[in-house]
Amino acid sequence: MEAQTPTARRHWLVEFYGSTVGKKWVMAITGVILMGFVVFHMIGNLKVFVPPVDGELEINLYGEWLRSVLFPALPHYVFLWILRLGLIVATVLHVEAMISLTRRNAAAKPQGYTKQEFQAASYASRTMRLTGPLVLAFVIFHLADLTWGIAPFNPDFIHGDVANNLTASLTRAGWVFFYAVANIALGYHLWHGLWSMFQSLGLNNPRYNAARRLFAQAVTVIVVGGNLLILAGVFFGFAPGI
Ligand code: HEM
């Protein structure tokens, strides 16, 4: 008889990470981190509406502050890079969890699904699969435009002058249109993502449906509404802070 090799026991965290429930938690936690970023990013960018004090533009001061959080305890940029690494890791894990959940769903699709159930589920997941990559593509374009200032994207970019860079970028109609479309896609993604997050974590007691719906709608309307207002303010010239 052949001897059986004992299977090495993996740490419970590794085990959990590999499970379907674990992937759903990863999706939810990283989604909430990314949501937190877009909420704070929008609030920070509302400084375009704050008139300058003593000739100083608050949006530029805010950019400088972000680069020097915890200075001199930490050198410039260190804290910002910790935040950036957190965002990069959250994005990678969010996408990885989505890919493995999609593969598992496809492999386990029950034969007895009613046509209606299948259509409803696939409509929601199809739109998530469309808006997710669109938002990711937008972020890369947006970094090239307003963070790295790569010449073909933003030829008048000046490092550290956020107000100048915003004006140079968002006074071009095509750019503003793309930013608006991407923000609407982000809104859809947030709305559906926040709503289904509770469902997939099993926190779906019908008693709290109204509260869940309100939460998903409020976050979406605040983020997308704020971003569209900023776009309009820069494009139509009613943002005194730039
Ligand atoms: C109207 C909407 C938006 C405006 C006006 C805007 C503006 C800006 C500006 C000016 C910067 C550069 C900041 C600096 O150099 O100090 C920036 C960076 C960034 N934005 Fe946006 N943004 C918008 C929407 C978004 C959205 C919807 C996302 C994500 C889905 C996003 C993700 C980022 C990221 C990841 C960075 C890089 C942050 C870093 O340097 O660490 N932005 N944005």
Short mmCIF file of C-alpha atoms and ligand atoms in Angstrom, two decimals:
data_model
loop_
_atom_site.label_atom_id
_atom_site.label_comp_id
_atom_site.label_asym_id
_atom_site.label_seq_id
_atom_site.Cartn_x
_atom_site.Cartn_y
_atom_site.Cartn_z
CA MET A 1 0.00 0.00 0.00
CA GLU A 2 1.21 3.52 -0.85
CA ALA A 3 2.00 5.78 2.11
CA GLN A 4 -0.13 8.92 2.24
CA THR A 5 1.75 12.21 2.49
CA PRO A 6 0.17 14.34 5.22
CA THR A 7 -1.13 17.63 3.80
CA ALA A 8 0.58 20.60 5.49
CA ARG A 9 -1.91 22.64 7.52
CA ARG A 10 -2.02 26.21 6.32
CA HIS A 11 -2.46 29.18 8.63
CA TRP A 12 -6.16 29.93 9.16
CA LEU A 13 -5.71 33.38 7.59
CA VAL A 14 -4.27 31.89 4.38
CA GLU A 15 -7.09 29.32 4.43
CA PHE A 16 -9.69 32.08 4.91
CA TYR A 17 -8.14 34.30 2.20
CA GLY A 18 -8.43 31.43 -0.28
CA SER A 19 -12.07 30.67 0.57
CA THR A 20 -15.06 32.18 -1.25
CA VAL A 21 -16.26 33.92 1.92
CA GLY A 22 -12.73 35.25 2.46
CA LYS A 23 -12.62 36.68 -1.08
CA LYS A 24 -15.95 38.42 -0.46
CA TRP A 25 -14.57 40.00 2.71
CA VAL A 26 -11.43 41.09 0.86
CA MET A 27 -13.62 42.61 -1.86
CA ALA A 28 -15.71 44.44 0.77
CA ILE A 29 -12.84 45.71 2.97
CA THR A 30 -10.74 46.91 0.03
CA GLY A 31 -13.88 48.45 -1.53
CA VAL A 32 -14.53 50.41 1.67
CA ILE A 33 -10.88 51.61 1.75
CA LEU A 34 -11.13 52.80 -1.88
CA MET A 35 -14.49 54.41 -1.15
CA GLY A 36 -12.89 56.26 1.79
CA PHE A 37 -10.22 57.56 -0.56
CA VAL A 38 -12.72 58.90 -3.14
CA VAL A 39 -14.77 60.60 -0.41
CA PHE A 40 -11.71 62.37 1.10
CA HIS A 41 -10.27 63.14 -2.33
CA MET A 42 -13.50 64.87 -3.34
CA ILE A 43 -13.63 66.85 -0.07
CA GLY A 44 -10.00 67.93 -0.57
CA ASN A 45 -10.69 69.05 -4.14
CA LEU A 46 -13.66 71.19 -3.02
CA LYS A 47 -10.93 73.70 -2.01
CA VAL A 48 -11.18 74.99 -5.59
CA PHE A 49 -14.21 76.90 -4.26
CA VAL A 50 -12.37 78.54 -1.34
CA PRO A 51 -11.26 82.08 -2.27
CA PRO A 52 -7.53 82.78 -1.70
CA VAL A 53 -6.46 84.23 1.67
CA ASP A 54 -3.51 86.68 1.42
CA GLY A 55 -2.97 85.52 -2.16
CA GLU A 56 -2.38 81.90 -1.06
CA LEU A 57 -4.40 79.24 -2.90
CA GLU A 58 -5.75 76.66 -0.43
CA ILE A 59 -5.72 73.86 -3.00
CA ASN A 60 -1.95 74.33 -3.44
CA LEU A 61 -1.39 74.54 0.33
CA TYR A 62 -3.38 71.32 0.66
CA GLY A 63 -1.16 69.62 -1.95
CA GLU A 64 1.95 70.76 -0.05
CA TRP A 65 0.47 69.55 3.24
CA LEU A 66 -0.20 66.09 1.75
CA ARG A 67 3.45 65.85 0.73
CA SER A 68 4.65 66.83 4.21
CA VAL A 69 2.30 65.03 6.64
CA LEU A 70 4.30 64.07 9.79
CA PHE A 71 7.31 66.14 8.67
CA PRO A 72 9.88 66.53 10.33
CA ALA A 73 9.17 63.29 12.26
CA LEU A 74 9.22 61.63 8.84
CA PRO A 75 10.92 63.00 5.70
CA HIS A 76 8.67 64.61 3.09
CA TYR A 77 6.62 62.18 0.97
CA VAL A 78 7.08 59.18 3.35
CA PHE A 79 3.59 59.32 4.84
CA LEU A 80 2.09 60.04 1.41
CA TRP A 81 3.85 56.96 0.02
CA ILE A 82 2.51 54.82 2.88
CA LEU A 83 -1.00 55.97 1.89
CA ARG A 84 -0.27 55.38 -1.79
CA LEU A 85 1.05 51.86 -1.11
CA GLY A 86 -2.11 51.13 0.89
CA LEU A 87 -4.23 52.25 -2.07
CA ILE A 88 -2.19 50.22 -4.56
CA VAL A 89 -2.44 47.07 -2.39
CA ALA A 90 -6.21 47.64 -1.90
CA THR A 91 -6.72 48.03 -5.67
CA VAL A 92 -4.71 44.89 -6.52
CA LEU A 93 -6.54 42.79 -3.90
CA HIS A 94 -9.94 44.17 -5.01
CA VAL A 95 -9.28 43.15 -8.63
CA GLU A 96 -7.78 39.78 -7.66
CA ALA A 97 -10.78 38.93 -5.44
CA MET A 98 -13.14 39.92 -8.27
CA ILE A 99 -11.31 37.67 -10.76
CA SER A 100 -11.31 34.63 -8.46
CA LEU A 101 -14.97 35.11 -7.48
CA THR A 102 -15.94 35.37 -11.16
CA ARG A 103 -14.05 32.15 -11.96
CA ARG A 104 -15.67 30.30 -9.06
CA ASN A 105 -19.16 31.57 -9.99
CA ALA A 106 -18.70 30.45 -13.57
CA ALA A 107 -17.50 27.02 -12.44
CA ALA A 108 -20.36 26.58 -9.96
CA LYS A 109 -23.24 28.00 -12.00
CA PRO A 110 -26.20 25.78 -11.11
CA GLN A 111 -28.08 24.18 -13.98
CA GLY A 112 -31.49 24.94 -12.44
CA TYR A 113 -31.17 28.74 -12.47
CA THR A 114 -34.40 30.37 -13.68
CA LYS A 115 -33.90 32.62 -16.66
CA GLN A 116 -35.13 35.64 -14.70
CA GLU A 117 -32.73 35.11 -11.77
CA PHE A 118 -29.86 34.64 -14.17
CA GLN A 119 -30.69 37.83 -16.08
CA ALA A 120 -30.93 39.94 -12.93
CA ALA A 121 -27.63 38.67 -11.54
CA SER A 122 -25.80 38.98 -14.82
CA TYR A 123 -27.11 42.52 -15.46
CA ALA A 124 -25.66 43.69 -12.14
CA SER A 125 -22.36 41.87 -12.59
CA ARG A 126 -22.05 42.91 -16.25
CA THR A 127 -22.34 46.58 -15.33
CA MET A 128 -19.84 46.14 -12.48
CA ARG A 129 -17.46 44.47 -14.90
CA LEU A 130 -17.84 47.38 -17.30
CA THR A 131 -17.66 50.26 -14.80
CA GLY A 132 -14.76 48.69 -12.78
CA PRO A 133 -12.24 48.61 -15.68
CA LEU A 134 -13.48 52.02 -16.88
CA VAL A 135 -12.76 53.56 -13.46
CA LEU A 136 -9.34 51.86 -13.37
CA ALA A 137 -8.51 53.14 -16.87
CA PHE A 138 -9.67 56.61 -15.79
CA VAL A 139 -7.37 56.54 -12.72
CA ILE A 140 -4.31 55.76 -14.92
CA PHE A 141 -5.28 58.53 -17.36
CA HIS A 142 -5.94 60.87 -14.40
CA LEU A 143 -2.51 60.16 -12.87
CA ALA A 144 -0.83 60.86 -16.22
CA ASP A 145 -2.81 64.11 -16.42
CA LEU A 146 -2.67 65.56 -12.90
CA THR A 147 -0.03 63.68 -10.86
CA TRP A 148 2.76 62.80 -13.27
CA GLY A 149 1.92 65.60 -15.75
CA ILE A 150 3.04 63.60 -18.79
CA ALA A 151 3.32 66.10 -21.65
CA PRO A 152 0.74 64.75 -24.17
CA PHE A 153 -1.87 64.61 -21.37
CA ASN A 154 -1.17 67.95 -19.71
CA PRO A 155 1.44 70.02 -21.60
CA ASP A 156 1.15 73.00 -19.21
CA PHE A 157 1.69 70.93 -16.06
CA ILE A 158 3.83 72.54 -13.33
CA HIS A 159 5.01 70.25 -10.54
CA GLY A 160 3.38 71.24 -7.21
CA ASP A 161 1.02 73.85 -8.71
CA VAL A 162 -2.28 71.98 -8.37
CA ALA A 163 -4.38 75.06 -9.23
CA ASN A 164 -2.49 75.63 -12.49
CA ASN A 165 -2.67 71.94 -13.39
CA LEU A 166 -6.41 71.73 -12.77
CA THR A 167 -7.05 74.81 -14.90
CA ALA A 168 -4.75 73.55 -17.67
CA SER A 169 -6.53 70.19 -17.73
CA LEU A 170 -10.16 70.86 -17.00
CA THR A 171 -10.77 73.79 -19.34
CA ARG A 172 -10.61 71.35 -22.28
CA ALA A 173 -14.15 70.22 -23.19
CA GLY A 174 -13.10 66.70 -24.26
CA TRP A 175 -11.24 66.15 -20.99
CA VAL A 176 -14.13 67.40 -18.87
CA PHE A 177 -16.51 65.16 -20.80
CA PHE A 178 -14.31 62.11 -20.14
CA TYR A 179 -13.93 63.04 -16.45
CA ALA A 180 -17.73 63.38 -16.18
CA VAL A 181 -18.39 60.01 -17.87
CA ALA A 182 -15.81 58.31 -15.63
CA ASN A 183 -17.36 59.86 -12.53
CA ILE A 184 -20.82 58.65 -13.53
CA ALA A 185 -19.35 55.15 -14.06
CA LEU A 186 -17.73 55.46 -10.62
CA GLY A 187 -21.14 56.41 -9.22
CA TYR A 188 -22.75 53.31 -10.65
CA HIS A 189 -19.92 51.14 -9.36
CA LEU A 190 -20.12 52.66 -5.87
CA TRP A 191 -23.89 52.41 -5.70
CA HIS A 192 -24.08 48.80 -6.74
CA GLY A 193 -20.89 47.83 -4.88
CA LEU A 194 -22.01 49.31 -1.57
CA TRP A 195 -25.46 47.79 -1.89
CA SER A 196 -24.29 44.29 -2.80
CA MET A 197 -21.44 44.34 -0.26
CA PHE A 198 -23.90 43.79 2.62
CA GLN A 199 -25.71 41.12 0.62
CA SER A 200 -22.60 39.10 -0.11
CA LEU A 201 -21.39 39.33 3.50
CA GLY A 202 -24.70 37.90 4.66
CA LEU A 203 -25.69 41.19 6.38
CA ASN A 204 -28.96 41.24 4.49
CA ASN A 205 -31.69 41.35 7.07
CA PRO A 206 -34.63 42.97 5.15
CA ARG A 207 -35.26 45.17 8.21
CA TYR A 208 -32.13 47.18 7.33
CA ASN A 209 -32.74 47.37 3.58
CA ALA A 210 -33.88 51.00 3.72
CA ALA A 211 -30.78 52.02 5.72
CA ARG A 212 -28.45 50.12 3.34
CA ARG A 213 -30.08 51.71 0.32
CA LEU A 214 -29.84 55.18 1.88
CA PHE A 215 -26.15 54.65 2.72
CA ALA A 216 -25.29 53.50 -0.82
CA GLN A 217 -27.25 56.36 -2.38
CA ALA A 218 -25.88 59.03 -0.04
CA VAL A 219 -22.21 58.09 -0.60
CA THR A 220 -22.75 57.94 -4.37
CA VAL A 221 -24.61 61.24 -4.62
CA ILE A 222 -22.06 63.04 -2.39
CA VAL A 223 -18.99 61.74 -4.28
CA VAL A 224 -20.34 62.08 -7.82
CA GLY A 225 -22.25 65.31 -7.09
CA GLY A 226 -19.12 66.87 -5.53
CA ASN A 227 -16.84 65.80 -8.38
CA LEU A 228 -19.25 67.01 -11.09
CA LEU A 229 -19.57 70.34 -9.27
CA ILE A 230 -15.76 70.69 -9.22
CA LEU A 231 -15.57 69.89 -12.96
CA ALA A 232 -18.28 72.47 -13.70
CA GLY A 233 -16.62 75.05 -11.43
CA VAL A 234 -13.25 74.77 -13.18
CA PHE A 235 -14.70 74.53 -16.71
CA PHE A 236 -17.26 77.34 -16.40
CA GLY A 237 -15.01 79.54 -14.27
CA PHE A 238 -16.90 79.73 -10.97
CA ALA A 239 -14.13 78.27 -8.80
CA PRO A 240 -12.39 81.24 -7.10
CA GLY A 241 -9.80 78.99 -5.45
CA ILE A 242 -7.78 78.26 -8.60
C1 HEM B 1 -13.53 65.92 -10.65
C2 HEM B 1 -12.90 64.93 -10.14
C3 HEM B 1 -11.45 64.93 -9.72
C4 HEM B 1 -10.54 65.95 -9.61
C5 HEM B 1 -10.77 67.43 -9.88
C6 HEM B 1 -9.29 65.37 -9.18
C7 HEM B 1 -8.11 66.07 -8.97
C8 HEM B 1 -6.90 65.52 -8.66
C9 HEM B 1 -5.65 66.25 -8.52
C10 HEM B 1 -5.49 67.75 -8.71
C11 HEM B 1 -4.68 65.35 -8.20
C12 HEM B 1 -3.19 65.67 -7.94
C13 HEM B 1 -3.00 66.11 -6.52
C14 HEM B 1 -1.57 66.55 -6.19
O1 HEM B 1 -0.69 66.44 -7.01
O2 HEM B 1 -1.37 67.02 -5.06
C15 HEM B 1 -5.30 64.06 -8.12
C16 HEM B 1 -4.65 62.89 -7.78
C17 HEM B 1 -5.27 61.65 -7.72
N1 HEM B 1 -6.57 61.36 -7.99
FE1 HEM B 1 -8.01 62.68 -8.48
N2 HEM B 1 -9.47 64.02 -9.00
C18 HEM B 1 -10.77 63.71 -9.33
C19 HEM B 1 -11.37 62.47 -9.29
C20 HEM B 1 -10.73 61.31 -8.94
C21 HEM B 1 -11.36 60.02 -8.87
C22 HEM B 1 -12.84 59.77 -9.16
C23 HEM B 1 -10.40 59.12 -8.49
C24 HEM B 1 -10.50 57.65 -8.26
C25 HEM B 1 -11.46 56.89 -8.69
C26 HEM B 1 -9.15 59.86 -8.34
C27 HEM B 1 -7.95 59.30 -7.99
C28 HEM B 1 -6.78 60.01 -7.82
C29 HEM B 1 -5.52 59.40 -7.40
C30 HEM B 1 -5.30 57.92 -7.11
C31 HEM B 1 -4.58 60.43 -7.33
C32 HEM B 1 -3.11 60.33 -6.94
C33 HEM B 1 -2.98 60.66 -5.47
C34 HEM B 1 -1.51 60.71 -5.07
O3 HEM B 1 -0.73 61.42 -5.68
O4 HEM B 1 -1.17 60.05 -4.12
N3 HEM B 1 -9.40 61.17 -8.61
N4 HEM B 1 -6.65 64.18 -8.40
#
